[in-house]
XYZ file of C-alpha atoms in Angstrom:
526
model
C 13.960 -18.684 15.750
C 11.046 -20.991 14.853
C 9.504 -20.792 11.359
C 5.608 -21.423 11.705
C 4.138 -23.486 12.751
C 3.303 -26.794 9.639
C 0.413 -28.694 10.941
C -2.152 -27.093 8.162
C -0.518 -27.666 4.749
C -1.668 -29.580 2.252
C 0.453 -33.137 2.188
C 0.443 -35.282 -0.254
C -1.202 -38.935 -0.674
C -0.037 -41.722 0.420
C 0.887 -43.075 -3.419
C 2.112 -39.692 -4.709
C 4.740 -39.563 -1.488
C 5.196 -43.516 -2.383
C 5.938 -42.625 -6.108
C 8.206 -39.736 -5.231
C 9.851 -42.425 -2.703
C 10.316 -45.051 -5.959
C 11.713 -41.988 -7.862
C 15.180 -40.673 -6.304
C 15.312 -45.005 -4.985
C 15.346 -45.612 -9.269
C 17.859 -42.558 -9.463
C 20.140 -43.482 -7.031
C 20.308 -47.302 -8.295
C 20.930 -46.025 -11.115
C 24.308 -44.422 -10.182
C 25.277 -47.267 -9.056
C 24.942 -45.707 -5.455
C 27.134 -47.103 -2.179
C 24.674 -48.633 0.442
C 25.468 -46.098 2.771
C 25.648 -42.667 0.349
C 22.415 -44.576 -0.477
C 20.525 -44.182 2.684
C 21.950 -40.897 2.844
C 20.712 -39.891 0.176
C 16.993 -40.847 -0.087
C 17.019 -39.590 3.760
C 18.144 -35.982 2.600
C 15.514 -36.185 0.068
C 12.797 -37.435 1.850
C 13.548 -35.235 4.896
C 13.424 -32.133 1.806
C 10.204 -33.519 0.517
C 8.305 -33.614 4.330
C 9.689 -30.530 5.683
C 6.011 -29.287 5.086
C 4.798 -31.792 7.667
C 7.168 -31.401 10.179
C 5.859 -28.253 13.105
C 8.291 -25.848 14.033
C 10.954 -26.497 10.637
C 12.593 -23.662 10.429
C 12.840 -20.604 7.755
C 16.279 -19.690 7.759
C 18.328 -22.316 4.840
C 21.625 -22.671 7.263
C 19.318 -23.559 9.652
C 17.794 -25.994 7.622
C 20.882 -27.883 6.142
C 22.344 -27.684 9.933
C 19.264 -30.644 10.334
C 19.668 -32.296 7.509
C 23.719 -32.294 8.609
C 23.028 -33.230 11.887
C 20.635 -36.100 11.238
C 22.323 -37.744 7.318
C 26.708 -37.156 9.096
C 27.039 -35.573 11.945
C 24.955 -37.702 14.654
C 26.505 -41.466 12.418
C 28.643 -42.872 15.519
C 25.195 -41.772 18.204
C 24.341 -45.254 19.821
C 20.513 -43.139 19.363
C 21.252 -43.173 15.680
C 20.465 -46.673 15.127
C 17.377 -46.396 15.612
C 17.493 -43.992 11.567
C 19.189 -46.311 10.445
C 17.284 -49.060 10.856
C 14.120 -47.829 10.591
C 15.666 -46.486 7.307
C 17.202 -49.236 6.206
C 13.548 -50.649 6.383
C 11.950 -47.622 4.670
C 13.788 -48.222 1.575
C 13.565 -52.140 1.812
C 9.936 -51.945 1.181
C 9.920 -49.294 -1.178
C 12.533 -52.525 -2.761
C 9.457 -54.664 -2.772
C 6.577 -52.413 -3.503
C 8.391 -51.548 -6.580
C 8.880 -55.409 -7.675
C 5.505 -56.030 -7.450
C 3.366 -53.363 -8.635
C 1.346 -54.262 -11.709
C 0.952 -58.348 -10.294
C -1.618 -59.474 -9.192
C -0.909 -60.028 -5.744
C -2.603 -56.861 -4.142
C -2.479 -57.735 -0.568
C 1.067 -58.146 -0.552
C 1.860 -54.946 -1.829
C -0.731 -53.776 0.711
C 1.596 -54.719 3.542
C 3.630 -53.062 1.821
C 2.133 -49.976 1.536
C 1.252 -49.949 5.181
C 5.251 -50.857 6.401
C 6.892 -48.542 3.896
C 3.989 -45.280 5.416
C 4.562 -46.730 8.749
C 8.497 -46.547 8.166
C 7.885 -43.086 6.833
C 5.726 -41.656 10.014
C 9.257 -42.858 12.353
C 11.154 -41.325 10.329
C 9.596 -38.066 10.317
C 8.980 -37.976 14.069
C 12.280 -38.259 14.468
C 13.186 -35.447 12.151
C 10.234 -33.459 13.668
C 12.644 -34.842 17.799
C 15.542 -32.960 16.011
C 13.434 -29.605 15.133
C 11.430 -29.332 18.476
C 15.139 -29.647 20.329
C 17.141 -27.118 18.097
C 14.905 -24.795 18.193
C 14.815 -24.879 21.947
C 18.134 -24.840 22.415
C 18.117 -21.430 19.508
C 15.192 -19.059 21.218
C 16.464 -20.201 24.785
C 20.328 -18.946 24.015
C 19.062 -16.113 21.830
C 16.997 -14.958 25.065
C 20.131 -14.605 26.963
C 21.811 -12.906 25.161
C 19.013 -11.033 25.186
C 18.323 -10.813 29.164
C 21.893 -9.193 29.031
C 23.276 -7.335 25.560
C 19.725 -6.011 25.450
C 18.175 -5.484 21.810
C 21.936 -4.775 20.169
C 22.128 -8.692 20.790
C 19.318 -9.922 18.386
C 20.750 -8.928 15.138
C 24.183 -9.523 15.961
C 22.373 -13.575 17.084
C 19.884 -13.860 14.253
C 23.156 -12.856 11.798
C 25.168 -16.626 13.262
C 22.414 -18.028 12.912
C 21.722 -16.911 9.019
C 25.901 -17.138 8.328
C 25.782 -20.661 10.679
C 24.901 -24.044 10.814
C 24.006 -24.453 14.786
C 27.001 -26.843 15.248
C 30.769 -26.310 16.416
C 31.151 -23.130 14.049
C 28.147 -21.257 15.136
C 29.251 -22.169 18.443
C 32.422 -20.388 18.680
C 31.510 -17.570 16.813
C 28.503 -17.113 19.606
C 31.558 -17.499 22.326
C 33.919 -15.194 20.207
C 31.036 -12.527 20.385
C 29.224 -12.705 23.257
C 31.775 -14.391 25.295
C 34.933 -13.917 24.800
C 35.415 -10.024 22.999
C 32.519 -8.591 25.499
C 35.404 -10.154 28.642
C 38.322 -8.285 26.892
C 36.256 -4.752 26.944
C 34.911 -5.535 29.455
C 39.092 -6.025 31.408
C 39.651 -2.965 29.491
C 36.811 -1.207 31.525
C 37.130 -1.434 34.296
C 40.345 -0.103 34.345
C 39.589 2.465 32.925
C 37.409 3.148 35.431
C 39.373 2.528 38.656
C 37.240 -0.560 39.311
C 40.636 -2.453 40.492
C 41.909 -2.579 43.581
C 46.244 -2.784 44.157
C 46.628 -3.360 48.142
C 50.025 -5.006 49.757
C 49.651 -8.765 51.762
C 52.783 -9.133 53.665
C 55.489 -9.516 50.397
C 52.852 -9.305 47.802
C 51.073 -6.898 46.445
C 47.958 -8.177 45.145
C 45.745 -6.990 41.735
C 42.145 -7.276 42.596
C 39.329 -7.342 40.582
C 35.732 -8.376 41.388
C 33.519 -10.729 38.182
C 30.322 -8.035 39.948
C 32.354 -5.776 37.429
C 32.620 -7.798 34.614
C 29.151 -8.326 34.734
C 27.959 -4.413 35.515
C 27.734 -3.678 32.407
C 25.959 -6.654 31.515
C 23.384 -6.001 34.116
C 20.673 -3.398 32.413
C 17.424 -3.916 32.356
C 16.856 -6.564 30.401
C 14.323 -5.356 27.245
C 10.434 -7.311 27.856
C 11.313 -10.441 25.952
C 8.064 -12.412 23.936
C 8.522 -15.932 24.172
C 7.982 -17.755 21.123
C 5.486 -20.192 20.112
C 8.620 -22.924 20.959
C 9.744 -21.818 24.547
C 5.599 -21.119 25.330
C 4.602 -24.605 24.329
C 7.465 -25.835 26.228
C 6.472 -23.881 29.194
C 3.356 -24.823 28.947
C 4.038 -28.678 28.733
C 2.423 -30.093 32.608
C 0.467 -26.982 33.390
C -2.880 -28.188 33.446
C -4.614 -31.496 34.072
C -4.439 -32.766 31.084
C -0.832 -31.924 30.127
C 0.701 -33.385 33.059
C -1.125 -37.317 32.635
C 0.390 -36.948 29.432
C 3.905 -35.908 30.368
C 3.065 -38.728 32.772
C 1.997 -41.545 29.915
C 5.482 -40.495 27.698
C 8.306 -40.674 30.116
C 6.175 -44.385 31.844
C 6.636 -45.004 27.960
C 10.099 -44.009 27.377
C 11.177 -46.032 30.285
C 9.139 -49.145 29.631
C 9.289 -48.500 25.704
C 11.687 -51.062 23.348
C 11.950 -47.474 21.041
C 14.113 -45.282 22.425
C 17.540 -45.895 24.077
C 19.149 -45.133 26.946
C 23.109 -44.064 26.787
C 24.657 -44.656 29.703
C 24.653 -42.291 32.187
C 21.364 -41.182 30.807
C 19.076 -40.405 34.382
C 15.713 -40.296 35.201
C 16.256 -37.136 35.236
C 17.680 -36.506 32.022
C 14.478 -38.701 30.044
C 12.119 -36.216 32.550
C 13.320 -33.719 30.629
C 13.705 -35.572 26.879
C 9.465 -36.126 27.735
C 9.118 -32.232 28.185
C 10.363 -31.566 25.316
C 8.638 -34.100 22.935
C 5.960 -33.231 24.759
C 5.265 -30.128 22.450
C 4.520 -32.178 19.992
C -0.170 -31.985 20.664
C 0.466 -35.952 19.811
C 1.811 -37.452 22.560
C -2.261 -35.184 24.734
C -3.505 -37.795 22.410
C -1.533 -41.242 22.694
C -2.134 -39.932 26.467
C -5.639 -40.723 25.682
C -5.853 -43.697 23.167
C -3.519 -44.984 26.429
C -6.733 -44.309 28.499
C -9.767 -45.717 26.279
C -7.405 -48.693 24.685
C -6.716 -50.081 28.902
C -10.311 -49.226 29.263
C -11.828 -51.483 26.786
C -9.081 -53.709 27.166
C -9.725 -54.392 31.187
C -13.631 -53.847 29.736
C -13.730 -56.708 27.690
C -15.857 -59.936 27.967
C -13.684 -63.068 26.263
C -13.884 -64.823 22.864
C -12.196 -64.110 19.359
C -13.859 -61.047 18.308
C -12.586 -59.435 21.520
C -9.171 -61.045 21.450
C -9.073 -59.720 17.566
C -9.883 -56.015 19.030
C -7.953 -56.443 21.592
C -4.835 -57.258 19.667
C -5.378 -54.865 17.531
C -6.059 -52.228 20.286
C -2.010 -53.381 21.829
C -1.047 -52.986 17.893
C -2.292 -49.110 16.877
C -1.292 -48.451 21.123
C 2.490 -49.646 20.458
C 3.011 -47.643 16.754
C 1.773 -45.082 18.940
C 3.970 -45.590 21.981
C 6.926 -45.649 18.880
C 5.862 -42.587 17.042
C 6.700 -41.245 21.265
C 10.268 -42.989 21.271
C 11.102 -42.924 17.960
C 10.374 -38.038 18.704
C 12.547 -38.597 21.653
C 15.075 -40.276 19.399
C 15.718 -37.171 17.480
C 15.798 -34.887 20.752
C 18.282 -36.780 22.343
C 20.197 -36.971 19.183
C 20.012 -32.604 18.929
C 21.126 -32.436 22.890
C 23.908 -35.081 22.843
C 25.499 -32.877 19.314
C 24.701 -29.550 20.930
C 26.948 -30.294 24.480
C 29.568 -32.077 22.366
C 29.993 -29.318 19.802
C 30.021 -26.744 22.242
C 32.829 -28.024 24.460
C 35.098 -28.341 21.375
C 33.815 -24.516 20.690
C 35.188 -23.705 23.710
C 38.737 -25.748 23.574
C 40.367 -25.077 26.611
C 38.284 -26.397 30.492
C 39.396 -28.661 33.418
C 37.783 -32.039 34.335
C 36.259 -29.910 36.318
C 34.905 -27.109 34.368
C 33.544 -30.019 31.626
C 31.113 -31.323 34.876
C 29.690 -27.940 35.465
C 28.964 -27.283 31.931
C 27.921 -30.363 31.029
C 25.123 -29.935 33.769
C 24.236 -26.828 32.540
C 23.659 -27.656 29.011
C 21.962 -30.336 29.265
C 18.497 -28.587 30.206
C 19.033 -25.977 27.817
C 16.173 -24.285 29.753
C 17.068 -20.513 29.920
C 17.788 -20.222 33.629
C 20.290 -23.123 33.583
C 21.340 -21.003 30.304
C 21.833 -17.714 32.072
C 24.306 -20.248 34.746
C 25.991 -21.219 32.152
C 27.085 -17.225 30.189
C 28.216 -16.594 33.978
C 30.194 -19.981 34.530
C 31.843 -19.262 30.824
C 32.443 -15.306 31.768
C 34.029 -16.702 34.989
C 36.235 -18.680 32.613
C 37.229 -16.643 30.070
C 37.961 -13.849 32.602
C 40.305 -16.430 34.161
C 42.051 -17.205 31.245
C 42.320 -13.452 30.449
C 44.307 -13.055 32.682
C 46.390 -15.812 33.125
C 46.774 -15.413 29.369
C 48.256 -11.971 30.259
C 50.798 -13.694 32.831
C 52.983 -15.866 30.715
C 56.684 -15.340 31.130
C 56.020 -13.598 34.240
C 54.733 -16.882 36.082
C 57.913 -16.947 38.539
C 56.860 -13.715 40.455
C 52.701 -13.648 39.526
C 50.320 -15.712 41.260
C 47.289 -16.309 40.187
C 43.566 -17.026 42.945
C 40.399 -16.933 42.707
C 38.519 -16.086 45.613
C 34.495 -17.542 45.750
C 32.316 -17.088 48.815
C 28.774 -18.289 48.707
C 26.190 -15.265 49.371
C 22.994 -14.303 49.197
C 20.592 -11.604 48.014
C 19.688 -8.465 50.842
C 16.210 -8.967 49.063
C 15.933 -12.549 49.202
C 17.143 -12.439 53.543
C 14.850 -9.992 54.390
C 11.959 -12.709 52.962
C 13.019 -14.788 55.580
C 12.013 -12.369 58.813
C 8.791 -13.556 58.022
C 9.668 -16.918 59.511
C 11.582 -16.133 62.248
C 14.869 -14.041 61.153
C 16.114 -11.899 63.382
C 19.168 -9.036 62.967
C 20.648 -11.124 66.489
C 20.561 -14.491 63.444
C 21.780 -13.085 60.566
C 24.772 -11.817 61.932
C 25.801 -14.553 62.704
C 25.215 -16.057 59.889
C 25.980 -12.974 57.413
C 28.266 -10.572 57.071
C 28.409 -7.011 55.015
C 29.773 -7.546 52.016
C 31.861 -4.072 51.455
C 32.003 -4.203 47.146
C 27.681 -4.564 47.386
C 25.927 -3.813 49.263
C 22.952 -5.600 47.556
C 24.630 -8.665 48.918
C 25.203 -10.100 52.445
C 28.484 -12.975 52.133
C 27.657 -15.941 54.624
C 30.200 -16.682 56.918
C 30.765 -20.733 57.187
C 32.677 -21.717 54.337
C 30.607 -25.357 53.825
C 26.734 -26.546 54.718
C 27.923 -28.614 57.325
C 29.149 -25.512 59.805
C 26.266 -23.333 58.676
C 23.569 -26.190 59.135
C 25.918 -26.779 62.286
C 25.045 -22.708 63.509
C 21.525 -23.544 62.460
C 21.088 -26.210 65.444
C 23.156 -23.123 68.099
C 20.213 -20.982 67.811
C 17.886 -22.575 67.708
C 15.913 -22.262 64.505
C 12.866 -24.004 63.656
C 12.934 -26.339 60.710
C 10.956 -23.863 58.000
C 13.239 -20.864 58.362
C 16.414 -23.867 58.188
C 15.696 -25.297 55.098
C 14.737 -21.411 53.626
C 18.318 -20.612 54.728
C 19.746 -24.275 53.226
C 18.162 -23.605 50.090
C 19.821 -19.975 50.176
C 22.576 -21.614 50.391
C 22.333 -24.132 47.489
C 21.117 -21.762 45.642
C 25.103 -20.850 44.164
C 25.632 -17.370 44.615
C 28.958 -16.407 44.956
C 30.860 -13.268 45.318
C 33.955 -14.043 42.851
C 37.079 -11.907 43.104
C 40.590 -12.189 41.208
C 43.357 -12.150 42.352
C 47.331 -11.486 41.097
C 49.822 -12.099 43.655
C 52.448 -10.400 42.682
C 55.964 -11.631 45.233
C 57.928 -8.344 45.910
C 60.863 -11.771 46.982
C 60.864 -12.547 43.975
C 60.955 -8.765 42.373
C 64.112 -7.674 44.150
C 65.998 -11.413 43.770
C 66.185 -10.132 39.851
C 66.145 -6.450 39.221
C 67.175 -3.887 42.213
C 64.925 -1.617 40.331
C 61.209 -3.004 42.448
C 59.339 0.403 41.763
C 60.177 -0.214 38.417
C 59.783 -3.860 37.477
C 56.051 -3.261 39.701
C 55.037 -0.898 36.509
C 56.084 -3.341 34.225
C 54.302 -5.860 34.845
C 50.846 -3.950 36.108
C 51.303 -2.898 33.431
C 50.268 -6.575 31.553
C 47.341 -6.110 32.638
C 46.338 -2.234 31.118
C 47.728 -0.740 33.905
C 49.115 2.329 33.813
C 53.037 2.933 34.788
C 52.017 4.247 38.696
C 54.619 6.823 40.282
C 57.013 6.707 42.869
C 54.536 8.225 45.955
C 51.480 6.171 44.559
C 53.260 2.788 44.344
C 54.493 4.045 48.210
C 51.791 4.481 48.965
C 50.198 0.946 47.923
C 53.383 -0.931 49.274
C 52.453 0.557 52.497
C 49.110 -0.296 53.204
C 48.300 -3.681 54.287
C 44.996 -5.357 52.363
C 41.767 -4.328 54.149
């Protein structure tokens, strides 16, 4: 969880801070440290020294080291890290010049260099702040998803992971293992033990069928009341009132137009807007928005003359530096999201190209609802992997399929009655889900088919729009099918019933009596 807000902690004055930086730099130069190592060590000490100036800086030691590791090591290959490297180099260069002028008579030069040091310091702190905001939000949102599905018992497990691991590949591997893989394994065992599977006959195949609703059924107990953390509340409050909405608008525009924030290839306006929202957790964005408004007004009202020109230039410089700070914070956010996505995908190990696109689309948002859908998608992937793993060596006799059909919740459909839904119309669009009374399955296989049917029914535009939203919501009835080829079995043995028992036992299903198997073989699939 995020640490305490530390805005009001006492901050050493500029001279004391610069003295600290000079001591660190001097010690490293005495050891003839390589430039690359020197920059990394200076930045590491810089972060440790300034952590009381960073809102929500984590309290756990592993999460603190994770922030430092991300900034100083794991993000070095990202385009966005170029800004950090450039600013850090400027910071160290100015410190070197400052140390040479100390005790001399060039006070004006010394003051100018001091100003540059403090400016570089401010930009580096804002970058760290962006990393902290994004890291805390990601961690808190994942924690809420685990609480939602596993209750209070998940809290201890999740916090133990935060205490044991930095939020890197190892952390995600453990989280996936404990909250996804192990739960999927337990689900299959529980489903078989309670006979939550079906065996049916379809022509030359015996079909073993598992429902995804039964896999997730053990996760759907009523979730406990979940208190939002400060960082979550601050994020959700962004844009809610007029002042915050204006700050978001100005911040978003600043990222699009500014020279600091690095827009990587494939980054959409939606991605940038999401980054801007995280940046707007920082109360400074409200002041930035106000300063821009005041500056624009003063420049517009200017009457000319040298004095006014100088004032305009001063205003422009101040606004530019504020904009640079916004960009620096955004770089920290962007860098964190890129690293989390990359390390999460590495932790998953196996996935298809299609899986990668879907998973990354959920991950990039990092909001609770998006991560909740990610959780369910990963459960689906891991359950498929588990069944396929049990089929290894018998692939010539077994086929695996996943059947997906779009569906809608009965409660959502009932709400459509207020805008013209009737029983007849409902019967043309949906059919009953025989295994789950809370859902109805769309009869149409595509949005195009659905739209054509609705046009034939002459539905009003509002009703059409509402139904399409339900269709596009992405709720599916998912069935996992293992098709056992009776013909393939007959080719290798005369003891068909014995081989069927052997294959069923791969999935934990105990030996069936001859009578049970004969009954199954006589019953066609429903």
